[in-house]
Amino acid sequence: MKKEEIIKIIKKIIEKENISFDFNSKNLDLTLKQVGIDSLQVMSIVVAIEEELNVTIPDDQLTKIKNLNNLIDIFYLLTNK
């Protein structure tokens, strides 16, 4: 799966969480907290993406999610094994 497709899915899910965010390359490195996403929302977003892509993030990878680029990269790697 291409990164652009993953970004599209993540964007759709984040919008469902009622989080307003401009998905440009500069903003993808902002911390999730800077974007306005709290830890409960992160888990909700991760679970929704896992269900959408039919993959599961290993627990040790969850702690590596600090920004949206991390989230995109993890799902990119999982979907392209």
mmCIF file of N, CA and C in Angstrom:
data_model
loop_
_atom_site.group_PDB
_atom_site.id
_atom_site.type_symbol
_atom_site.label_atom_id
_atom_site.label_comp_id
_atom_site.label_asym_id
_atom_site.label_seq_id
_atom_site.Cartn_x
_atom_site.Cartn_y
_atom_site.Cartn_z
ATOM 1 N N MET A 1 0.848 -1.178 0.000
ATOM 2 C CA MET A 1 0.000 0.000 0.000
ATOM 3 C C MET A 1 0.891 1.238 0.000
ATOM 4 N N LYS A 2 0.514 2.230 -0.767
ATOM 5 C CA LYS A 2 1.284 3.472 -0.857
ATOM 6 C C LYS A 2 1.035 4.353 0.357
ATOM 7 N N LYS A 3 2.034 5.174 0.682
ATOM 8 C CA LYS A 3 1.894 6.087 1.824
ATOM 9 C C LYS A 3 0.722 7.046 1.623
ATOM 10 N N GLU A 4 0.510 7.467 0.388
ATOM 11 C CA GLU A 4 -0.596 8.393 0.104
ATOM 12 C C GLU A 4 -1.943 7.775 0.475
ATOM 13 N N GLU A 5 -2.083 6.474 0.222
ATOM 14 C CA GLU A 5 -3.322 5.774 0.575
ATOM 15 C C GLU A 5 -3.495 5.694 2.091
ATOM 16 N N ILE A 6 -2.393 5.441 2.789
ATOM 17 C CA ILE A 6 -2.439 5.372 4.250
ATOM 18 C C ILE A 6 -2.782 6.734 4.829
ATOM 19 N N ILE A 7 -2.188 7.789 4.280
ATOM 20 C CA ILE A 7 -2.486 9.150 4.741
ATOM 21 C C ILE A 7 -3.966 9.458 4.550
ATOM 22 N N LYS A 8 -4.511 9.049 3.430
ATOM 23 C CA LYS A 8 -5.934 9.275 3.146
ATOM 24 C C LYS A 8 -6.822 8.588 4.192
ATOM 25 N N ILE A 9 -6.475 7.362 4.551
ATOM 26 C CA ILE A 9 -7.238 6.610 5.558
ATOM 27 C C ILE A 9 -7.108 7.274 6.925
ATOM 28 N N ILE A 10 -5.879 7.631 7.296
ATOM 29 C CA ILE A 10 -5.655 8.283 8.585
ATOM 30 C C ILE A 10 -6.392 9.612 8.649
ATOM 31 N N LYS A 11 -6.348 10.360 7.579
ATOM 32 C CA LYS A 11 -7.057 11.655 7.519
ATOM 33 C C LYS A 11 -8.554 11.462 7.745
ATOM 34 N N LYS A 12 -9.134 10.468 7.079
ATOM 35 C CA LYS A 12 -10.569 10.190 7.220
ATOM 36 C C LYS A 12 -10.912 9.831 8.671
ATOM 37 N N ILE A 13 -10.082 9.007 9.282
ATOM 38 C CA ILE A 13 -10.338 8.566 10.656
ATOM 39 C C ILE A 13 -10.181 9.724 11.637
ATOM 40 N N ILE A 14 -9.162 10.548 11.433
ATOM 41 C CA ILE A 14 -8.959 11.709 12.312
ATOM 42 C C ILE A 14 -10.126 12.686 12.190
ATOM 43 N N GLU A 15 -10.626 12.863 10.988
ATOM 44 C CA GLU A 15 -11.789 13.739 10.797
ATOM 45 C C GLU A 15 -13.007 13.195 11.535
ATOM 46 N N LYS A 16 -13.173 11.865 11.572
ATOM 47 C CA LYS A 16 -14.283 11.261 12.305
ATOM 48 C C LYS A 16 -14.169 11.517 13.798
ATOM 49 N N GLU A 17 -12.935 11.721 14.287
ATOM 50 C CA GLU A 17 -12.696 12.028 15.693
ATOM 51 C C GLU A 17 -12.919 13.517 15.980
ATOM 52 N N ASN A 18 -13.375 14.255 14.967
ATOM 53 C CA ASN A 18 -13.621 15.699 15.082
ATOM 54 C C ASN A 18 -12.368 16.487 15.432
ATOM 55 N N ILE A 19 -11.244 16.071 14.849
ATOM 56 C CA ILE A 19 -9.990 16.782 15.034
ATOM 57 C C ILE A 19 -9.683 17.501 13.728
ATOM 58 N N SER A 20 -9.521 18.813 13.820
ATOM 59 C CA SER A 20 -9.208 19.620 12.649
ATOM 60 C C SER A 20 -7.695 19.645 12.469
ATOM 61 N N PHE A 21 -7.234 19.203 11.305
ATOM 62 C CA PHE A 21 -5.800 19.141 11.073
ATOM 63 C C PHE A 21 -5.488 19.311 9.599
ATOM 64 N N ASP A 22 -4.484 20.136 9.295
ATOM 65 C CA ASP A 22 -4.028 20.358 7.933
ATOM 66 C C ASP A 22 -2.927 19.346 7.615
ATOM 67 N N PHE A 23 -3.222 18.401 6.747
ATOM 68 C CA PHE A 23 -2.270 17.338 6.418
ATOM 69 C C PHE A 23 -1.260 17.800 5.374
ATOM 70 N N ASN A 24 -0.367 18.703 5.747
ATOM 71 C CA ASN A 24 0.740 19.021 4.849
ATOM 72 C C ASN A 24 2.012 18.485 5.465
ATOM 73 N N SER A 25 3.048 18.363 4.669
ATOM 74 C CA SER A 25 4.275 17.699 5.119
ATOM 75 C C SER A 25 4.915 18.370 6.331
ATOM 76 N N LYS A 26 4.756 19.668 6.476
ATOM 77 C CA LYS A 26 5.329 20.372 7.631
ATOM 78 C C LYS A 26 4.630 19.965 8.924
ATOM 79 N N ASN A 27 3.335 19.763 8.868
ATOM 80 C CA ASN A 27 2.558 19.453 10.063
ATOM 81 C C ASN A 27 2.678 18.006 10.515
ATOM 82 N N LEU A 28 3.129 17.135 9.663
ATOM 83 C CA LEU A 28 3.187 15.717 10.016
ATOM 84 C C LEU A 28 4.238 15.415 11.080
ATOM 85 N N ASP A 29 5.184 16.331 11.280
ATOM 86 C CA ASP A 29 6.207 16.143 12.306
ATOM 87 C C ASP A 29 5.832 16.764 13.645
ATOM 88 N N LEU A 30 4.711 17.475 13.704
ATOM 89 C CA LEU A 30 4.255 18.015 14.986
ATOM 90 C C LEU A 30 3.896 16.852 15.899
ATOM 91 N N THR A 31 4.123 17.012 17.200
ATOM 92 C CA THR A 31 3.733 15.942 18.126
ATOM 93 C C THR A 31 2.212 15.815 18.109
ATOM 94 N N LEU A 32 1.742 14.648 18.480
ATOM 95 C CA LEU A 32 0.292 14.434 18.516
ATOM 96 C C LEU A 32 -0.362 15.410 19.482
ATOM 97 N N LYS A 33 0.318 15.716 20.567
ATOM 98 C CA LYS A 33 -0.214 16.674 21.533
ATOM 99 C C LYS A 33 -0.348 18.061 20.904
ATOM 100 N N GLN A 34 0.639 18.472 20.100
ATOM 101 C CA GLN A 34 0.582 19.764 19.417
ATOM 102 C C GLN A 34 -0.582 19.822 18.433
ATOM 103 N N VAL A 35 -0.908 18.679 17.861
ATOM 104 C CA VAL A 35 -2.015 18.597 16.904
ATOM 105 C C VAL A 35 -3.359 18.622 17.627
ATOM 106 N N GLY A 36 -3.331 18.306 18.937
ATOM 107 C CA GLY A 36 -4.566 18.291 19.710
ATOM 108 C C GLY A 36 -5.138 16.896 19.895
ATOM 109 N N ILE A 37 -4.282 15.885 19.743
ATOM 110 C CA ILE A 37 -4.712 14.498 19.897
ATOM 111 C C ILE A 37 -4.190 13.975 21.229
ATOM 112 N N ASP A 38 -5.109 13.594 22.129
ATOM 113 C CA ASP A 38 -4.679 13.069 23.429
ATOM 114 C C ASP A 38 -4.482 11.556 23.343
ATOM 115 N N SER A 39 -4.004 10.963 24.426
ATOM 116 C CA SER A 39 -3.649 9.536 24.412
ATOM 117 C C SER A 39 -4.853 8.628 24.144
ATOM 118 N N LEU A 40 -6.018 8.989 24.650
ATOM 119 C CA LEU A 40 -7.213 8.174 24.377
ATOM 120 C C LEU A 40 -7.597 8.246 22.905
ATOM 121 N N GLN A 41 -7.470 9.430 22.327
ATOM 122 C CA GLN A 41 -7.776 9.583 20.905
ATOM 123 C C GLN A 41 -6.763 8.814 20.054
ATOM 124 N N VAL A 42 -5.493 8.802 20.480
ATOM 125 C CA VAL A 42 -4.476 8.038 19.749
ATOM 126 C C VAL A 42 -4.892 6.578 19.670
ATOM 127 N N MET A 43 -5.299 6.019 20.808
ATOM 128 C CA MET A 43 -5.693 4.605 20.825
ATOM 129 C C MET A 43 -6.919 4.366 19.943
ATOM 130 N N SER A 44 -7.871 5.268 20.005
ATOM 131 C CA SER A 44 -9.066 5.147 19.179
ATOM 132 C C SER A 44 -8.707 5.206 17.692
ATOM 133 N N ILE A 45 -7.820 6.114 17.340
ATOM 134 C CA ILE A 45 -7.379 6.265 15.950
ATOM 135 C C ILE A 45 -6.620 5.016 15.502
ATOM 136 N N VAL A 46 -5.715 4.538 16.341
ATOM 137 C CA VAL A 46 -4.923 3.348 16.003
ATOM 138 C C VAL A 46 -5.830 2.140 15.779
ATOM 139 N N VAL A 47 -6.775 1.924 16.673
ATOM 140 C CA VAL A 47 -7.692 0.784 16.535
ATOM 141 C C VAL A 47 -8.503 0.905 15.243
ATOM 142 N N ALA A 48 -8.983 2.088 14.938
ATOM 143 C CA ALA A 48 -9.768 2.287 13.715
ATOM 144 C C ALA A 48 -8.919 2.024 12.466
ATOM 145 N N ILE A 49 -7.672 2.461 12.487
ATOM 146 C CA ILE A 49 -6.785 2.219 11.342
ATOM 147 C C ILE A 49 -6.466 0.728 11.230
ATOM 148 N N GLU A 50 -6.202 0.095 12.358
ATOM 149 C CA GLU A 50 -5.945 -1.353 12.350
ATOM 150 C C GLU A 50 -7.111 -2.099 11.727
ATOM 151 N N GLU A 51 -8.324 -1.733 12.095
ATOM 152 C CA GLU A 51 -9.509 -2.396 11.550
ATOM 153 C C GLU A 51 -9.650 -2.119 10.055
ATOM 154 N N GLU A 52 -9.403 -0.890 9.668
ATOM 155 C CA GLU A 52 -9.520 -0.506 8.252
ATOM 156 C C GLU A 52 -8.504 -1.255 7.383
ATOM 157 N N LEU A 53 -7.273 -1.402 7.896
ATOM 158 C CA LEU A 53 -6.203 -2.020 7.116
ATOM 159 C C LEU A 53 -6.018 -3.503 7.410
ATOM 160 N N ASN A 54 -6.768 -4.006 8.392
ATOM 161 C CA ASN A 54 -6.690 -5.411 8.776
ATOM 162 C C ASN A 54 -5.267 -5.817 9.189
ATOM 163 N N VAL A 55 -4.659 -4.972 10.020
ATOM 164 C CA VAL A 55 -3.337 -5.240 10.589
ATOM 165 C C VAL A 55 -3.371 -4.887 12.070
ATOM 166 N N THR A 56 -2.326 -5.303 12.792
ATOM 167 C CA THR A 56 -2.217 -4.982 14.211
ATOM 168 C C THR A 56 -0.826 -4.451 14.491
ATOM 169 N N ILE A 57 -0.760 -3.320 15.177
ATOM 170 C CA ILE A 57 0.529 -2.767 15.577
ATOM 171 C C ILE A 57 1.006 -3.528 16.808
ATOM 172 N N PRO A 58 2.225 -4.060 16.760
ATOM 173 C CA PRO A 58 2.776 -4.708 17.961
ATOM 174 C C PRO A 58 2.881 -3.683 19.101
ATOM 175 N N ASP A 59 2.690 -4.149 20.313
ATOM 176 C CA ASP A 59 2.706 -3.256 21.474
ATOM 177 C C ASP A 59 3.978 -2.418 21.560
ATOM 178 N N ASP A 60 5.125 -3.000 21.219
ATOM 179 C CA ASP A 60 6.375 -2.247 21.316
ATOM 180 C C ASP A 60 6.444 -1.096 20.312
ATOM 181 N N GLN A 61 5.636 -1.158 19.261
ATOM 182 C CA GLN A 61 5.598 -0.086 18.273
ATOM 183 C C GLN A 61 4.690 1.068 18.702
ATOM 184 N N LEU A 62 3.722 0.767 19.551
ATOM 185 C CA LEU A 62 2.783 1.804 20.005
ATOM 186 C C LEU A 62 3.496 2.955 20.708
ATOM 187 N N THR A 63 4.519 2.629 21.466
ATOM 188 C CA THR A 63 5.241 3.664 22.208
ATOM 189 C C THR A 63 6.083 4.552 21.298
ATOM 190 N N LYS A 64 6.273 4.129 20.059
ATOM 191 C CA LYS A 64 7.073 4.905 19.106
ATOM 192 C C LYS A 64 6.247 5.961 18.367
ATOM 193 N N ILE A 65 4.948 5.955 18.582
ATOM 194 C CA ILE A 65 4.079 6.910 17.886
ATOM 195 C C ILE A 65 4.107 8.241 18.630
ATOM 196 N N LYS A 66 4.890 9.160 18.092
ATOM 197 C CA LYS A 66 5.020 10.491 18.697
ATOM 198 C C LYS A 66 4.384 11.575 17.826
ATOM 199 N N ASN A 67 4.288 11.285 16.518
ATOM 200 C CA ASN A 67 3.694 12.248 15.588
ATOM 201 C C ASN A 67 3.005 11.482 14.453
ATOM 202 N N LEU A 68 2.387 12.209 13.561
ATOM 203 C CA LEU A 68 1.645 11.546 12.482
ATOM 204 C C LEU A 68 2.570 10.832 11.507
ATOM 205 N N ASN A 69 3.779 11.355 11.308
ATOM 206 C CA ASN A 69 4.726 10.641 10.446
ATOM 207 C C ASN A 69 5.040 9.262 11.005
ATOM 208 N N ASN A 70 5.212 9.156 12.325
ATOM 209 C CA ASN A 70 5.449 7.849 12.944
ATOM 210 C C ASN A 70 4.281 6.906 12.673
ATOM 211 N N LEU A 71 3.084 7.418 12.828
ATOM 212 C CA LEU A 71 1.875 6.624 12.603
ATOM 213 C C LEU A 71 1.806 6.135 11.153
ATOM 214 N N ILE A 72 2.063 7.043 10.235
ATOM 215 C CA ILE A 72 2.054 6.704 8.806
ATOM 216 C C ILE A 72 3.109 5.651 8.503
ATOM 217 N N ASP A 73 4.328 5.857 9.007
ATOM 218 C CA ASP A 73 5.426 4.927 8.730
ATOM 219 C C ASP A 73 5.161 3.534 9.283
ATOM 220 N N ILE A 74 4.629 3.464 10.494
ATOM 221 C CA ILE A 74 4.346 2.159 11.096
ATOM 222 C C ILE A 74 3.321 1.394 10.262
ATOM 223 N N PHE A 75 2.247 2.057 9.871
ATOM 224 C CA PHE A 75 1.234 1.367 9.069
ATOM 225 C C PHE A 75 1.741 1.069 7.660
ATOM 226 N N TYR A 76 2.596 1.916 7.133
ATOM 227 C CA TYR A 76 3.193 1.642 5.824
ATOM 228 C C TYR A 76 4.015 0.356 5.881
ATOM 229 N N LEU A 77 4.843 0.234 6.920
ATOM 230 C CA LEU A 77 5.662 -0.968 7.071
ATOM 231 C C LEU A 77 4.812 -2.224 7.276
ATOM 232 N N LEU A 78 3.755 -2.096 8.078
ATOM 233 C CA LEU A 78 2.883 -3.247 8.346
ATOM 234 C C LEU A 78 2.137 -3.711 7.095
ATOM 235 N N THR A 79 1.767 -2.785 6.245
ATOM 236 C CA THR A 79 0.986 -3.149 5.062
ATOM 237 C C THR A 79 1.871 -3.546 3.875
ATOM 238 N N ASN A 80 3.179 -3.391 4.029
ATOM 239 C CA ASN A 80 4.096 -3.716 2.937
ATOM 240 C C ASN A 80 5.136 -4.751 3.347
ATOM 241 N N LYS A 81 4.743 -5.659 4.224
ATOM 242 C CA LYS A 81 5.660 -6.745 4.633
ATOM 243 C C LYS A 81 5.760 -7.774 3.549
#
